Amino acid sequence: MTIYIDQHSYHYEMENLVRLFFPNEKIVTASGIPENLSLPCVITSVSNSEGKAVIFTRVCINDFDKQSSTEVNNDDPDFEKTAERAMAVCLYELLCELTGKCQPWGILTGVRPIKLFRRLSEKNGEQYAKDYFEKELLVSKEKTELSAMTEKYERKILALSRPESYSLYVSIPFCPTRCSYCSFVSQTVEKTKKLIQPYFELLCKELVYTAKIVKDCHLRLESVYIGGGTPTTLSAEQLKVLIDTIRINYDMSSCREFTVEAGRPDTIDEEKLQAIYSGGADRISINPQTLNDSVLEVIGRKHTSEQTIKAYELAVKTGFKHINTDLIAGLPTDTLPSFVSTLDRICRLNPASITVHTLALKRSSRLTLQGQGVQTDGAGCAADMLRYCEQKLTGSGYHPYYLYRQTRMEGNLENVGWSAEGFDGIYNVFVMDETHTIIGCGAGAVTKLKVPGGEELSRIFNYKYPYEYISGFDEMLKRKEQVREFYDKLS
Ligand code: SF4
């Protein structure tokens, strides 16, 4: 499908919008409007004249050929934003008419709807934010209410951050096997076994080196997150050394949360849990994704639901109070009754928090490469799964404390972190809101430097793959000096 872009710069937004309705379609953009259109196509244009601009959209797909236009005052200081939104609304309405379905998040395609909701709320109050979501962005009432509820809890967490705050992210990019929906840089243990020990040793060195920099910059540590990949692919001894390296070199007195993503239940044992717990990590994430064994097999996770339950019980026995479990709605072959059964069983375990993701299929995932893109017919099912989650979890004493969206999500839905009172995952909120600086260590980690009170982020990229991380380690340490330069300039 071709999207013609004439006299405007909103091609990115228009492409994202079309993709909401045609997730598996190959879309190209072209400048100008030729005489002979390449079909199927979408035409978008802006024609400026004195004092006004005409926003025009036309959709020619199969037998459908309709157009829509509106006028915007081009003297308006916010003209570009208003015109872009007006174009999105015109196009959205045509696409709804063509496909016979609307999107739960309307014309909103951004990943951080809660950040936008908060800005609107701070400007003109919560009711204004709700009205703006529903009337201007065409977000459904259901998602508007969810946004308002999430923002209320998120706000309390954001208030904990100070100008000198930062969080630390540590990457362990290894997994036992690759899940079929995964697009991360994570490498399977089988292929990279030899790299784990040298990688691990250099990671500890990077942590020590970086600790000195953050100390010199007088930064205050709020949270630590060891993620991946699957950090529990490391041995108990490696986990102990890693956590000790962090504890000894960083000032943990201000640290409010220390998470280790245990991820795959088949990598968890008593010794590893003990190493994590006695090292001082207080939050652990055990991620079943589903408790349906046949779905687990389809998505390439080589563990059973029984292993998840055992790993969970072992974590409780070890002493963990904050155990998070991740689930995914919309997995291939999963059904509403099976998802309901998974969530009900998870709730019986009484975890402190439950993060419910919606399946998002990036281009590089095995499912996409095998030609199984986002299932448009599965979208309704994923929506029903999320509806059940909201009803079940609010009724079981959980609240939504963070929410974000991704591109290519089943049904264009969302990911929501639900927690029991006192068990919000604060790192998740800080990183998604881009509240303060995130210092990243390890392969694929990105350091994001934030000027307090500002909006811009300066990024420092670590090498992506373990072999590059190992061979380019010295260069990468040099890059870390940019953290010092950044804060020197601020002082
Ligand atoms: S556990 Fe996570 S990072 Fe590892 S392969 Fe599966 S989805 Fe990817």
XYZ file of C-alpha atoms and ligand atoms in Angstrom:
499
model
C 0.000 0.000 0.000
C 1.232 3.492 -0.821
C 0.675 6.575 1.314
C 1.060 9.759 -0.716
C 2.333 12.684 1.297
C 1.762 16.098 -0.215
C 2.920 19.387 1.326
C 3.282 18.204 4.924
C 5.661 16.384 7.237
C 3.263 14.032 9.066
C 4.272 10.919 7.141
C 5.420 9.044 10.264
C 2.126 9.600 12.090
C 0.004 8.754 9.027
C 1.957 5.568 8.404
C 1.514 4.501 12.026
C -2.181 5.201 11.811
C -2.649 3.135 8.653
C -0.622 0.348 10.265
C -3.145 0.169 13.126
C -5.727 -1.009 10.604
C -3.409 -2.995 8.328
C -0.735 -4.431 10.641
C 0.678 -6.937 8.176
C 0.581 -4.789 5.058
C 3.770 -3.586 3.401
C 3.457 0.192 3.450
C 5.542 2.669 1.434
C 5.337 6.437 1.477
C 5.771 8.670 -1.587
C 6.047 12.443 -1.934
C 3.504 14.301 -3.998
C 0.411 12.968 -5.782
C 1.062 11.456 -9.231
C -1.524 11.351 -11.979
C -1.509 7.564 -12.009
C -1.995 6.326 -8.492
C -0.468 3.075 -7.365
C -3.330 1.148 -5.756
C -4.232 0.455 -3.002
C -3.347 3.871 -1.594
C -3.991 6.629 0.876
C -3.613 10.274 -0.136
C -2.879 12.982 2.413
C -2.285 16.638 1.630
C -2.226 20.149 3.055
C -2.997 23.169 0.844
C -2.173 26.501 2.405
C -3.804 29.779 1.488
C -4.158 33.087 3.306
C -5.173 32.379 6.922
C -6.269 28.766 6.420
C -5.067 25.356 5.388
C -7.193 22.643 3.833
C -6.409 19.204 5.205
C -7.347 16.478 2.754
C -7.347 12.691 2.971
C -8.553 10.047 0.538
C -8.569 6.275 0.924
C -8.627 4.062 -2.195
C -8.538 0.444 -1.085
C -10.341 -2.270 -3.061
C -13.825 -0.944 -3.846
C -13.628 1.735 -1.204
C -12.836 5.220 -2.519
C -13.792 8.040 -0.181
C -12.338 11.331 0.862
C -12.564 13.677 3.809
C -11.318 17.207 4.411
C -11.308 19.948 7.002
C -9.885 23.425 7.490
C -7.372 24.614 10.046
C -6.312 28.170 10.848
C -2.682 28.397 9.713
C -1.965 31.564 11.770
C -2.321 29.438 14.885
C 1.035 29.127 16.740
C 0.213 25.417 17.240
C -0.666 24.986 13.574
C 1.576 21.985 12.884
C 0.200 19.966 15.795
C -3.399 20.949 15.082
C -3.075 20.159 11.378
C -1.461 16.803 12.079
C -4.226 15.874 14.502
C -6.947 17.061 12.094
C -5.423 14.956 9.323
C -5.210 11.942 11.617
C -8.893 12.316 12.568
C -9.990 12.581 8.896
C -7.945 9.544 7.928
C -8.962 7.568 11.020
C -12.658 8.054 10.323
C -12.273 6.855 6.752
C -10.310 3.804 7.881
C -12.935 2.995 10.542
C -15.633 3.187 7.888
C -13.650 1.001 5.505
C -12.778 -1.709 8.030
C -15.887 -1.437 10.187
C -13.845 -1.182 13.380
C -12.479 1.546 15.620
C -9.276 1.490 17.636
C -9.330 1.396 21.461
C -6.732 4.187 21.607
C -8.244 6.210 18.757
C -5.625 8.157 16.821
C -3.083 7.846 19.633
C -0.112 5.901 18.333
C 2.507 6.964 20.913
C 3.967 4.544 23.437
C 3.389 6.744 26.503
C -0.268 7.745 26.714
C -0.036 8.276 30.469
C 2.677 10.876 30.090
C 0.402 12.785 27.733
C -2.568 12.364 30.078
C -0.498 13.782 32.941
C 0.626 16.803 30.911
C -2.963 17.599 29.971
C -4.096 17.068 33.545
C -1.407 19.315 34.967
C -2.312 22.000 32.471
C -6.095 22.084 32.844
C -7.224 19.404 35.292
C -8.218 15.740 35.050
C -11.595 16.347 33.408
C -9.915 18.325 30.634
C -7.469 15.461 30.072
C -10.323 12.959 29.890
C -12.303 15.123 27.463
C -9.229 15.653 25.307
C -8.553 11.918 25.154
C -12.133 11.058 24.219
C -13.088 13.963 21.961
C -9.845 15.055 20.318
C -7.899 11.802 20.209
C -10.953 9.522 19.939
C -9.715 7.223 22.718
C -12.446 4.905 24.016
C -14.085 5.690 27.361
C -12.701 2.446 28.769
C -9.067 3.334 27.914
C -9.536 6.948 29.030
C -10.686 5.759 32.462
C -7.784 3.291 32.625
C -5.371 6.127 31.785
C -6.824 8.354 34.512
C -6.570 5.570 37.086
C -3.001 4.654 36.106
C -1.858 8.269 36.111
C -3.112 8.727 39.662
C -0.875 5.899 40.939
C 2.033 6.722 38.687
C 2.102 10.301 39.958
C 2.901 9.116 43.513
C 5.912 7.190 42.226
C 7.207 10.075 40.119
C 7.138 12.299 43.196
C 9.852 10.093 44.722
C 12.405 11.152 42.104
C 14.747 14.079 42.783
C 16.887 16.157 40.392
C 19.986 14.117 41.261
C 18.200 10.740 41.045
C 19.150 7.939 38.682
C 18.381 4.248 38.232
C 20.754 1.493 37.218
C 19.982 -1.100 34.543
C 22.157 -4.194 34.151
C 21.770 -6.385 31.082
C 22.206 -10.158 30.961
C 21.467 -10.871 27.301
C 21.281 -14.667 27.455
C 18.237 -16.948 27.452
C 17.857 -20.728 27.618
C 15.963 -20.773 24.288
C 14.449 -18.087 22.136
C 10.714 -17.425 22.473
C 8.992 -17.271 19.116
C 7.664 -13.724 19.701
C 10.982 -12.295 20.912
C 12.793 -9.509 19.099
C 15.369 -8.674 21.777
C 19.091 -9.011 21.255
C 19.120 -11.917 23.675
C 21.228 -14.925 22.649
C 20.488 -18.551 23.477
C 22.762 -20.127 26.044
C 23.310 -23.081 23.748
C 24.909 -20.859 21.092
C 26.846 -18.549 23.384
C 27.875 -20.683 26.350
C 31.543 -19.816 25.924
C 30.838 -16.100 26.026
C 28.987 -16.031 29.329
C 31.980 -16.055 31.705
C 34.101 -13.462 29.818
C 30.995 -11.315 29.366
C 30.196 -11.592 33.032
C 33.715 -10.574 34.102
C 33.682 -7.505 31.868
C 30.188 -6.556 33.014
C 31.436 -6.490 36.619
C 34.335 -4.280 35.470
C 31.941 -1.908 33.714
C 29.824 -1.721 36.852
C 32.837 -0.827 38.997
C 34.045 1.771 36.463
C 30.584 3.328 36.178
C 30.094 3.410 39.952
C 33.080 5.734 40.263
C 31.598 8.098 37.668
C 28.146 8.306 39.299
C 29.811 8.851 42.663
C 31.915 11.721 41.276
C 28.741 13.210 39.769
C 26.974 13.009 43.189
C 24.024 11.094 41.804
C 21.466 9.372 43.985
C 20.479 5.775 43.233
C 16.704 5.146 43.295
C 16.368 1.674 41.804
C 18.343 -1.187 40.308
C 17.035 -3.542 37.648
C 18.911 -6.615 36.461
C 17.115 -7.648 33.291
C 17.717 -9.199 29.922
C 17.410 -11.759 28.508
C 17.173 -13.984 31.515
C 19.551 -13.019 34.353
C 18.971 -16.384 36.028
C 20.812 -18.105 33.193
C 23.849 -17.085 35.287
C 24.980 -19.544 37.944
C 24.222 -18.943 41.628
C 27.863 -17.993 42.168
C 27.812 -15.486 39.275
C 24.572 -13.959 40.564
C 26.118 -13.584 43.996
C 29.240 -11.894 42.597
C 27.166 -9.627 40.352
C 24.886 -8.451 43.152
C 27.844 -8.024 45.523
C 29.630 -5.934 42.877
C 26.651 -3.613 42.767
C 26.147 -3.508 46.524
C 29.815 -2.828 47.308
C 30.416 -0.189 44.643
C 27.164 1.771 44.610
C 25.653 3.723 47.470
C 22.607 1.575 48.178
C 21.389 3.665 51.113
C 18.956 5.593 48.888
C 17.953 2.618 46.723
C 14.211 1.960 47.039
C 13.933 -1.167 44.880
C 16.294 -3.841 43.603
C 14.794 -6.133 40.976
C 16.188 -9.275 39.439
C 14.221 -10.578 36.502
C 14.180 -14.323 37.007
C 12.172 -14.639 33.807
C 12.070 -18.222 32.739
C 10.970 -20.623 35.489
C 13.256 -23.342 34.071
C 16.316 -21.272 35.059
C 15.324 -20.872 38.702
C 16.576 -23.050 41.562
C 16.903 -22.746 45.316
C 20.576 -21.804 45.240
C 20.062 -18.954 42.755
C 17.069 -17.586 44.641
C 19.095 -17.675 47.851
C 21.988 -15.833 46.151
C 19.605 -13.117 44.935
C 17.735 -12.807 48.216
C 20.724 -12.760 50.526
C 22.447 -10.316 48.152
C 19.704 -7.816 48.972
C 17.481 -7.818 45.869
C 13.925 -7.360 47.125
C 11.881 -7.747 43.948
C 11.910 -10.715 41.643
C 9.988 -11.349 38.472
C 8.932 -14.865 37.530
C 7.319 -14.846 34.133
C 4.975 -17.673 33.204
C 3.443 -15.718 30.223
C 0.728 -18.398 30.253
C -0.079 -21.467 32.351
C -1.360 -23.328 29.301
C 1.295 -25.951 28.482
C 0.353 -26.343 24.832
C 0.627 -22.565 24.286
C 4.004 -22.583 26.049
C 5.159 -25.183 23.564
C 3.901 -23.155 20.596
C 5.809 -20.059 21.730
C 9.039 -21.976 22.247
C 9.316 -21.726 26.022
C 10.786 -24.937 27.211
C 9.091 -25.046 30.589
C 5.755 -26.203 31.925
C 3.136 -24.446 34.033
C 4.047 -26.777 36.877
C 7.638 -25.491 36.804
C 6.295 -21.933 37.111
C 4.231 -22.805 40.168
C 7.181 -24.632 41.764
C 9.551 -21.709 41.043
C 7.021 -19.312 42.505
C 6.587 -21.384 45.664
C 10.346 -21.655 46.019
C 10.660 -17.857 45.796
C 8.026 -17.447 48.524
C 9.860 -19.992 50.680
C 13.135 -18.128 50.141
C 11.537 -15.030 51.658
C 10.668 -12.775 48.684
C 7.736 -10.490 49.483
C 7.582 -8.738 46.132
C 7.175 -11.316 43.392
C 5.973 -10.067 40.032
C 4.548 -12.348 37.369
C 4.364 -11.418 33.682
C 1.544 -12.670 31.465
C 0.878 -12.138 27.762
C -2.580 -11.708 26.251
C -3.078 -12.717 22.629
C -0.505 -15.526 22.385
C -0.896 -17.797 19.345
C -3.425 -20.591 19.964
C -4.418 -19.166 23.365
C -8.150 -18.690 23.935
C -10.206 -16.576 26.286
C -11.150 -19.514 28.593
C -7.502 -20.612 28.746
C -6.329 -17.052 29.515
C -9.026 -16.715 32.206
C -7.828 -19.947 33.754
C -4.192 -18.706 33.698
C -5.058 -15.428 35.393
C -7.280 -17.103 37.986
C -4.519 -19.561 38.889
C -1.957 -16.753 39.054
C -4.263 -14.748 41.333
C -4.543 -17.728 43.679
C -0.773 -17.522 44.143
C -1.322 -13.956 45.357
C 1.684 -12.242 43.730
C 2.470 -8.675 44.782
C 2.246 -7.530 41.181
C 1.105 -8.874 37.834
C 2.202 -7.324 34.563
C -0.127 -8.083 31.688
C 1.415 -7.548 28.264
C -0.379 -7.792 24.955
C 1.473 -9.729 22.296
C 3.488 -7.391 20.077
C 5.145 -8.948 17.069
C 8.240 -7.079 15.931
C 9.578 -7.710 12.451
C 12.534 -9.775 13.675
C 10.519 -12.205 15.822
C 10.384 -15.803 14.660
C 6.568 -15.702 14.486
C 6.692 -12.752 12.076
C 9.475 -14.249 10.008
C 7.420 -17.425 9.705
C 4.651 -15.311 8.281
C 2.432 -15.240 11.348
C 2.133 -11.487 11.858
C -0.310 -9.766 14.177
C -3.562 -11.708 13.914
C -6.312 -9.220 13.197
C -8.906 -11.884 14.028
C -7.153 -12.468 17.371
C -7.503 -8.807 18.311
C -11.009 -9.147 19.718
C -9.871 -12.049 21.837
C -6.919 -10.073 23.253
C -9.278 -7.181 24.002
C -11.591 -9.556 25.908
C -8.585 -10.942 27.801
C -7.580 -7.442 28.918
C -11.156 -6.647 29.863
C -11.210 -9.738 32.056
C -7.876 -8.701 33.614
C -9.181 -5.299 34.568
C -12.315 -6.719 36.120
C -10.554 -9.572 37.943
C -7.547 -7.594 39.136
C -9.394 -4.513 40.368
C -11.768 -6.894 42.161
C -8.802 -8.670 43.763
C -7.245 -5.512 45.229
C -4.760 -4.639 42.471
C -4.431 -1.234 40.820
C -2.782 -0.195 37.530
C 0.434 1.711 38.259
C 2.056 1.832 34.838
C 0.984 1.461 31.256
C 2.685 1.662 27.920
C 2.058 0.710 24.346
C 4.194 -0.718 21.558
C 3.887 -0.783 17.828
C 2.415 -3.877 16.193
C 0.430 -4.942 19.244
C -2.393 -7.400 18.882
C -5.572 -5.280 18.708
C -3.542 -2.081 19.319
C -3.990 -2.579 23.014
C -1.541 -1.929 25.852
C 0.710 -3.372 28.568
C -0.321 -2.702 32.148
C 1.485 -3.227 35.439
C -0.993 -4.116 38.206
C 0.063 -4.163 41.828
C -1.211 -4.678 45.328
C -0.925 -1.652 47.639
C 2.726 -0.885 48.398
C 4.126 -3.108 45.638
C 4.397 -0.879 42.575
C 7.469 -1.597 40.453
C 9.045 1.847 40.580
C 11.843 1.176 38.066
C 9.196 0.393 35.428
C 7.596 3.778 35.966
C 10.861 5.728 35.980
C 12.067 4.127 32.784
C 8.799 4.443 30.908
C 8.171 8.008 31.984
C 11.833 8.950 31.373
C 11.721 10.618 34.778
C 15.440 10.632 35.470
C 18.763 9.363 34.189
C 19.065 5.639 33.556
C 22.599 4.301 33.649
C 22.829 1.141 31.554
C 25.567 -1.483 31.852
C 26.014 -4.590 29.731
C 25.391 -5.520 26.111
C 22.459 -3.756 24.494
C 22.068 -1.380 27.452
C 21.459 2.287 26.715
C 22.370 5.032 29.146
C 19.807 7.833 28.986
C 20.958 11.103 30.508
C 18.247 13.496 31.545
C 18.565 17.161 32.433
C 16.445 17.599 35.586
C 13.152 19.270 34.665
C 13.946 19.012 30.940
C 12.524 16.807 28.235
C 15.544 15.898 26.130
C 17.526 12.712 26.645
C 21.161 12.187 25.631
C 21.861 8.564 24.867
C 25.035 6.513 25.171
C 24.803 3.138 23.463
C 26.627 0.052 24.623
C 27.495 -2.553 22.007
C 24.496 -4.682 21.236
C 25.735 -8.280 21.157
C 27.902 -10.036 23.754
C 30.738 -10.733 21.270
C 30.880 -7.021 20.297
C 30.661 -6.025 23.942
C 33.675 -8.183 24.698
C 35.783 -7.092 21.721
C 34.895 -3.382 21.993
C 34.950 -3.166 25.767
C 37.649 -0.457 26.092
C 35.889 1.791 23.584
C 32.656 1.313 25.488
C 34.208 2.329 28.795
C 35.492 5.483 27.096
C 31.922 6.283 26.056
C 30.851 6.105 29.700
C 32.972 9.213 30.320
C 30.211 11.120 28.537
C 28.191 10.705 31.741
C 30.788 12.748 33.604
C 30.934 15.372 30.836
C 27.130 15.663 30.876
C 26.933 16.310 34.601
C 30.017 18.567 34.595
C 28.241 20.822 32.127
C 25.150 20.941 34.355
C 27.025 21.961 37.487
S 12.794 -14.878 27.809
Fe 12.421 -12.803 27.056
S 14.370 -12.108 26.209
Fe 14.482 -14.335 26.427
S 13.903 -15.170 24.413
Fe 12.036 -15.086 25.687
S 11.112 -13.083 25.276
Fe 13.220 -13.026 24.514
